[in-house]
XYZ file of C-alpha atoms in Angstrom:
330
model
C -19.757 2.368 -102.010
C -20.117 -0.191 -99.430
C -18.746 0.575 -95.542
C -15.341 -1.601 -95.151
C -14.303 -2.507 -91.189
C -11.645 -0.742 -90.180
C -8.607 -3.352 -89.314
C -6.047 -0.761 -88.502
C -7.227 2.306 -85.695
C -8.046 5.258 -86.474
C -4.624 7.822 -85.156
C -1.556 5.576 -86.051
C 1.767 6.643 -84.576
C 4.729 6.088 -87.230
C 6.780 5.013 -83.792
C 10.576 6.097 -83.556
C 13.328 3.443 -83.045
C 14.181 4.516 -79.837
C 18.757 4.048 -79.685
C 21.138 3.691 -76.881
C 23.765 6.445 -77.411
C 26.124 3.528 -79.485
C 22.656 3.214 -82.097
C 21.995 -0.313 -80.882
C 18.002 -0.528 -79.850
C 16.711 -0.015 -76.911
C 14.287 -2.210 -76.244
C 13.122 -1.283 -72.962
C 13.036 2.187 -74.621
C 10.779 0.259 -77.080
C 8.548 -0.867 -74.743
C 7.835 2.396 -72.530
C 7.528 4.721 -75.903
C 4.453 2.332 -77.406
C 2.950 2.266 -74.138
C 3.055 5.526 -73.742
C 1.527 5.915 -77.265
C -1.087 4.030 -76.678
C -2.040 5.736 -73.420
C -2.285 8.455 -74.762
C -4.956 7.039 -77.400
C -3.176 5.942 -80.068
C -5.074 2.764 -81.471
C -1.831 1.892 -84.106
C 0.849 1.408 -83.865
C 2.956 1.405 -86.474
C 6.532 -0.123 -86.891
C 9.353 -0.175 -88.899
C 8.477 2.749 -90.896
C 9.954 5.477 -92.662
C 10.349 7.396 -88.563
C 11.335 4.148 -87.475
C 14.490 4.450 -89.507
C 13.927 0.834 -91.568
C 16.641 1.965 -94.331
C 19.013 1.083 -91.231
C 17.444 -1.443 -89.501
C 18.073 -4.940 -90.302
C 15.742 -7.989 -90.669
C 16.287 -9.634 -87.143
C 15.411 -6.327 -85.853
C 12.231 -5.236 -87.776
C 11.037 -8.155 -86.964
C 11.541 -8.173 -83.400
C 9.837 -4.839 -83.213
C 6.855 -6.396 -84.465
C 6.739 -8.919 -81.901
C 7.749 -6.307 -79.115
C 4.632 -4.244 -80.083
C 2.618 -7.246 -80.683
C 3.339 -8.059 -76.919
C 2.718 -4.410 -75.266
C -0.157 -3.400 -76.821
C -1.892 -6.704 -75.577
C -5.323 -5.969 -77.670
C -5.085 -2.479 -77.046
C -3.743 -1.497 -80.214
C -3.351 -2.611 -84.198
C 0.106 -2.848 -84.367
C 1.419 -2.424 -88.721
C 4.283 -3.571 -90.297
C 5.670 -0.566 -92.805
C 8.777 -0.126 -94.520
C 9.028 -3.272 -96.912
C 11.693 -3.358 -99.519
C 11.814 -1.840 -103.225
C 13.530 -5.175 -104.504
C 9.534 -7.226 -104.426
C 11.093 -10.464 -103.452
C 12.927 -9.421 -100.002
C 9.397 -7.204 -99.166
C 7.414 -10.047 -99.899
C 10.204 -12.500 -97.718
C 10.156 -9.301 -94.820
C 5.788 -9.328 -94.734
C 5.715 -12.898 -94.454
C 7.909 -12.686 -91.577
C 6.198 -10.331 -89.845
C 2.972 -11.759 -90.095
C 4.546 -15.187 -88.162
C 5.404 -12.778 -85.702
C 2.132 -11.102 -85.370
C 1.668 -8.478 -87.055
C -2.370 -7.014 -88.178
C -1.774 -5.125 -91.186
C 1.037 -4.118 -93.387
C 2.103 -0.978 -95.201
C 3.714 -1.106 -98.054
C 5.893 1.956 -99.415
C 5.932 2.346 -103.179
C 9.554 1.332 -104.161
C 12.297 3.637 -103.772
C 15.274 4.688 -106.439
C 14.116 1.986 -109.272
C 11.581 4.438 -110.513
C 9.716 1.884 -111.874
C 6.625 2.618 -114.140
C 3.528 2.326 -112.552
C 3.349 -1.157 -114.835
C 5.973 -2.166 -112.206
C 4.213 -0.454 -108.752
C 1.044 -2.808 -110.046
C 3.194 -5.967 -110.548
C 5.016 -5.241 -106.704
C 2.199 -4.551 -104.920
C -0.252 -7.408 -105.714
C 2.148 -9.191 -105.691
C 3.897 -8.161 -101.408
C -0.390 -8.302 -101.312
C -1.319 -11.853 -102.777
C 1.890 -13.220 -100.659
C -0.037 -12.343 -96.693
C -3.515 -12.729 -95.497
C -2.867 -9.610 -93.864
C -4.621 -6.150 -94.736
C -2.770 -3.746 -97.017
C -2.050 -0.234 -96.395
C -0.590 1.605 -99.825
C 1.861 3.747 -98.771
C 2.030 6.709 -101.324
C 5.171 9.696 -100.366
C 6.942 10.723 -103.998
C 8.781 13.330 -102.151
C 10.878 10.322 -100.617
C 10.627 7.543 -103.108
C 10.017 9.651 -107.239
C 7.434 7.911 -107.769
C 4.073 8.655 -107.358
C 1.043 6.112 -107.268
C -1.177 7.759 -109.769
C -5.154 7.796 -109.494
C -5.401 5.063 -112.182
C -3.295 2.822 -110.575
C -4.637 3.076 -106.973
C -8.274 2.435 -108.685
C -6.764 -0.675 -110.191
C -5.196 -1.521 -106.804
C -8.350 -1.180 -105.085
C -10.196 -4.444 -106.783
C -7.384 -6.074 -104.701
C -9.240 -7.933 -102.314
C -6.811 -7.471 -99.522
C -5.730 -3.781 -100.174
C -7.177 -1.706 -97.733
C -6.675 1.473 -97.618
C -3.860 4.758 -99.096
C -1.115 6.584 -96.404
C -1.727 10.173 -98.495
C 1.443 12.561 -98.113
C 0.848 13.837 -101.542
C -1.803 16.095 -100.086
C -3.588 16.455 -103.215
C -7.230 16.909 -102.217
C -8.439 16.884 -104.752
C -7.385 13.237 -106.518
C -8.430 11.579 -102.654
C -12.029 12.325 -102.951
C -11.985 11.270 -106.304
C -10.411 7.591 -104.843
C -13.349 7.721 -102.159
C -15.813 8.457 -104.636
C -14.932 5.522 -106.874
C -13.042 2.766 -104.289
C -14.105 1.805 -101.007
C -10.589 2.342 -99.881
C -9.459 4.033 -96.895
C -7.700 6.884 -96.683
C -5.250 7.792 -93.562
C -3.412 11.268 -93.642
C 0.538 11.015 -94.084
C 0.715 14.468 -93.625
C 0.798 15.921 -89.532
C -0.499 19.129 -90.522
C -3.460 18.327 -93.084
C -4.804 15.850 -90.896
C -8.249 17.348 -90.357
C -8.156 18.488 -93.762
C -8.367 15.156 -94.309
C -10.038 13.850 -92.224
C -13.034 16.480 -92.922
C -13.335 14.502 -96.780
C -13.878 11.768 -95.875
C -10.295 9.714 -94.379
C -10.387 7.531 -91.893
C -7.905 8.422 -89.569
C -4.145 9.418 -89.777
C -0.400 8.185 -89.547
C 1.498 10.400 -87.807
C 4.370 11.366 -86.753
C 4.310 13.986 -84.227
C 1.899 11.633 -82.117
C 5.216 9.987 -81.255
C 5.147 13.146 -79.306
C 1.450 13.960 -78.579
C -1.232 11.317 -79.592
C -4.017 13.146 -77.337
C -4.792 15.871 -79.107
C -5.402 13.608 -82.717
C -7.374 11.317 -80.638
C -9.028 14.735 -80.010
C -10.146 15.690 -83.311
C -10.782 12.437 -84.914
C -12.854 12.052 -81.964
C -14.590 15.111 -82.724
C -14.945 14.301 -86.183
C -16.977 10.978 -86.120
C -18.545 13.153 -83.346
C -19.499 16.008 -86.225
C -17.669 18.219 -83.250
C -16.044 20.600 -85.822
C -15.346 23.475 -83.515
C -13.485 20.860 -80.650
C -11.390 18.888 -83.835
C -10.178 23.118 -84.574
C -9.122 23.923 -81.259
C -6.764 20.763 -80.606
C -5.708 21.402 -84.997
C -4.660 24.390 -83.859
C -2.719 23.617 -80.844
C -0.878 20.914 -82.699
C 0.425 23.283 -85.294
C 3.883 24.630 -83.697
C 4.183 21.422 -82.588
C 4.085 20.015 -85.732
C 6.285 23.189 -87.408
C 9.029 22.497 -84.582
C 8.949 18.436 -85.496
C 7.745 18.342 -89.620
C 9.972 21.516 -90.334
C 13.883 21.854 -89.266
C 15.502 18.271 -89.810
C 14.063 15.217 -90.795
C 11.364 13.768 -88.233
C 12.219 11.134 -87.170
C 15.553 13.192 -85.969
C 13.363 15.911 -84.648
C 10.805 14.105 -82.843
C 14.231 11.838 -80.874
C 15.237 14.961 -80.004
C 11.889 16.118 -78.590
C 11.292 12.948 -76.752
C 14.750 12.842 -75.463
C 14.030 16.494 -74.217
C 10.889 15.649 -72.118
C 12.823 12.454 -70.824
C 10.793 9.855 -72.773
C 13.788 8.095 -74.330
C 17.262 7.431 -73.207
C 19.103 9.273 -75.889
C 18.287 11.298 -79.404
C 20.844 9.174 -81.014
C 19.798 8.121 -85.006
C 21.515 6.353 -87.365
C 24.273 6.881 -89.973
C 23.427 8.959 -92.368
C 20.499 10.891 -90.196
C 22.505 12.814 -87.619
C 21.529 14.559 -84.811
C 20.346 18.184 -84.655
C 23.487 21.396 -85.212
C 23.309 24.018 -82.427
C 21.314 26.507 -85.063
C 18.678 23.921 -85.815
C 17.916 23.023 -82.319
C 17.524 26.565 -81.441
C 14.779 26.316 -83.980
C 13.062 23.526 -83.071
C 13.096 25.509 -79.182
C 12.191 28.524 -80.732
C 8.849 26.762 -82.386
C 7.954 24.863 -78.611
C 7.712 27.615 -77.179
C 5.259 28.536 -78.782
C 3.228 25.592 -78.157
C 2.609 26.526 -74.141
C 1.848 29.979 -75.134
C -1.541 28.566 -76.965
C -5.202 29.016 -75.350
C -5.586 25.156 -76.062
C -2.148 24.152 -75.122
C -3.425 21.980 -72.824
C -5.052 19.411 -75.062
C -1.606 18.631 -76.091
C -1.188 16.518 -72.407
C 2.842 17.598 -72.521
C 4.363 19.563 -70.261
C 6.667 21.380 -71.682
C 8.765 23.025 -69.170
C 10.149 19.864 -68.095
C 11.675 20.428 -71.748
C 15.539 19.593 -71.457
C 17.646 19.985 -74.320
C 20.724 17.790 -75.428
C 23.338 20.313 -76.532
C 25.574 17.595 -78.219
C 22.640 15.934 -80.636
C 24.690 17.477 -83.417
C 27.195 14.639 -82.094
C 26.604 12.667 -85.624
C 24.739 9.798 -85.855
C 25.750 6.144 -84.755
C 27.137 3.199 -86.804
C 25.164 -0.174 -85.494
C 27.465 -3.475 -84.938
C 25.710 -5.319 -87.206
C 24.902 -3.278 -90.143
C 22.141 -3.551 -93.292
C 18.832 -4.928 -94.395
C 19.866 -7.515 -96.386
C 19.083 -11.011 -96.144
């Protein structure tokens, strides 16, 4: 297959959206967090995705997140807008507005709740891709949407000139290999624990939740794979294992990532919006147990974080917040 230029980057952070204690977006923290991710090695920022709590952001907040990310990145990283909608017309409207706001690409999630057929998925993705000149990443995450993008559908979508990549959260490595063999699509790992295996079979990069906390080791993995240095890539992968478990195992990734970022002093509040809530005491204890393993690993310094300064928030389980203006509808 022909080589296709990568317009997205390789180390993409599935950005959390920092909130104040009352549930409103903390725009100062958003700017600081984006800059920190880029300085740590990210060359792509995905705003308004699952990790960014897209389902409880208003449309104006989503567009402003694109604008802020574009301003902060200053050309240092690509800005990709995620989320979308399970209503095709609404998704088209959001992506058109994101393109005007300066997005470098769009990530279209499989329509959720509706449970469309593969013909419905094909039509949805094609119509959204037709409505923008931006490069498109398909987001295949059946665990959240209820519907996978089947192999045959991916092959058909690969013929669309704007559809250039897939974010894979299915973890079916044999299917990834089949698609890579038969199309020019780029693959991005959507499973933090399997970034190195994805890269090893030909994936381009990752779109990760744990990268909010530690982008540097993902940068190390990608750079090492690019250089053919499996030893260095494996060391960085192993150093990440307990941190990934802390973020992705016990509570939703967004909740754990915010809890850890707040404990490290990087954001002012761990607050999430309802129906998400902060970790209960026993869940927080499990997260902290995993974190305690990180610094004991021989290659822990590659993470670029000092967990000795971690200060847990014992009030995190107070719950989630209701924003002043709710809803994502137009």
